[in-house]
């Protein structure tokens, strides 16, 4: 990776982003396979599931399938629930029916509740190209466009055949200018489609697809594997190739594949057995030609060399020569045979570290985490650490004494524990912290828009509710003031003892009549509020009022009397044996109320409400 762009390059990129370009794609990722629902139904779904969701990681190797299952606890920590190894006698092929059958059997065993399992798997890291980019500090909606132009300026990208996605690592300041650190990566669509079809055919659709470096990133971010230094390297030595991944504060910042692995070591043993010594350059050329065969099985190498290498790897050879000097090669002899291949691998790692130190803002790699089958032999592990002159540690997804592994039995050997590294890392995945080609930044933006809409609706509802509560409280205070005034007037009336003169009485009668009419108007105005308040206070929880009809009319002199009555309709939630008694008690409570008189039951009968049998009734109450 080259150095970050200069200031003038940043200004050009800003100008390009802000100017309309009809030829530019509307989004970085053309992936439309997984879309979050934006319907009102999905918006209103409960956010808390009834059961905790399990996460299942599936690592498909050359001759094995490893599966791990975890659960996310309430404190956001994880717990390993189970793990499983499915070995194969031959190299795995997706088109082989036995592969699909055994994969389904494994998932059936480990997923006891299908609906509560999110399944994640990986595609080969060698087929995914990652780049750490630095883009100007921009609003969220403009980041995708900036990543697209910056990435395609460095890496060739075919929009029809590849998916481009990114993860924002954080904001930094470079040369006094605020920028955003981004890890961008492109993935072949064909690989994604093929892997999805494999899982869809067995009835276990994938929740996410990622790569092993991001699975290891999950282990660092969740503190399953500690990262004492700021910058560490995860070195994986595979069959035909190796991967160097550098992490800074738990974030993947550099991933590089090199064409050297265990195959190179087996070839070195084969050449040594034939007593053919070659120079470093010729050996490197031969190693490169062998690695270009990709996943082709190493059937061109004699089985004797492969057997000798794996016997050495699993410490089945004698450590030293016997006294008579017979008995075949010993561990030290085989180690000397593979040294040239190991040295070429170590030189590649050193050059990667130098590149990282020169082109990234970091303190340099201080620790190496080793993974792969070579971890079974301590001679190889110690030699790599000694040659690179830094602390080296075999990656262990089963941390000793951690609550993460309290429910499982830990594998006995170091190599077996390390072999579950990708599967357990995948089982720590989620769409918030793990890059997922099935849920790209476009889907995340759509989900964020839905959440923002939900938040606005919630805030509006709360404001409306607070307004209604305030209005109700204001009306209650007004009623209390009126009651207080009436009490004061009553006390004043009781203490008043006027002289019984005709003219005085007529005058008082006229005044009292006017005041009474005024009070009646006030009572008529606030009678509905008082009625509703009284009903809400005396109606029990097992009786629900469905309808309240009021009849408040002012009578005319000598013609029609004033009417003040209400008709209430409701239902009683109780078993049939006690519903009648509850209704009778409720009517007696209404009769004892200071506002109501002569409650009369007009009709009652059985009814059904939400598939529950209830007693429905209608009653007429006179308002005093």
Coordinates of C-alpha atoms in Angstrom, one line a residue, residues 32 58-59 76 91 102 160 189 200 330 364 379 418 420 448 476-477 605 613 619:
X32 CA -28.9 -6.6 -3.5
X58 CA -18.8 -22.5 10.0
X59 CA -15.1 -22.9 8.8
X76 CA -22.5 -7.8 25.5
X91 CA -10.5 -32.6 -0.5
X102 CA -22.4 -34.0 6.2
X160 CA -20.6 -6.3 -12.4
X189 CA -19.8 -12.2 -6.5
X200 CA -29.7 -22.6 1.1
X330 CA 15.4 -37.5 13.0
X364 CA 5.6 -1.2 14.5
X379 CA 10.7 -26.1 16.9
X418 CA -5.8 -23.4 17.3
X420 CA -11.0 -23.9 15.8
X448 CA -30.1 3.6 9.9
X476 CA -58.1 19.2 37.1
X477 CA -56.7 22.4 38.7
X605 CA -75.5 -10.6 27.7
X613 CA -65.9 -14.8 26.8
X619 CA -76.5 0.9 32.0

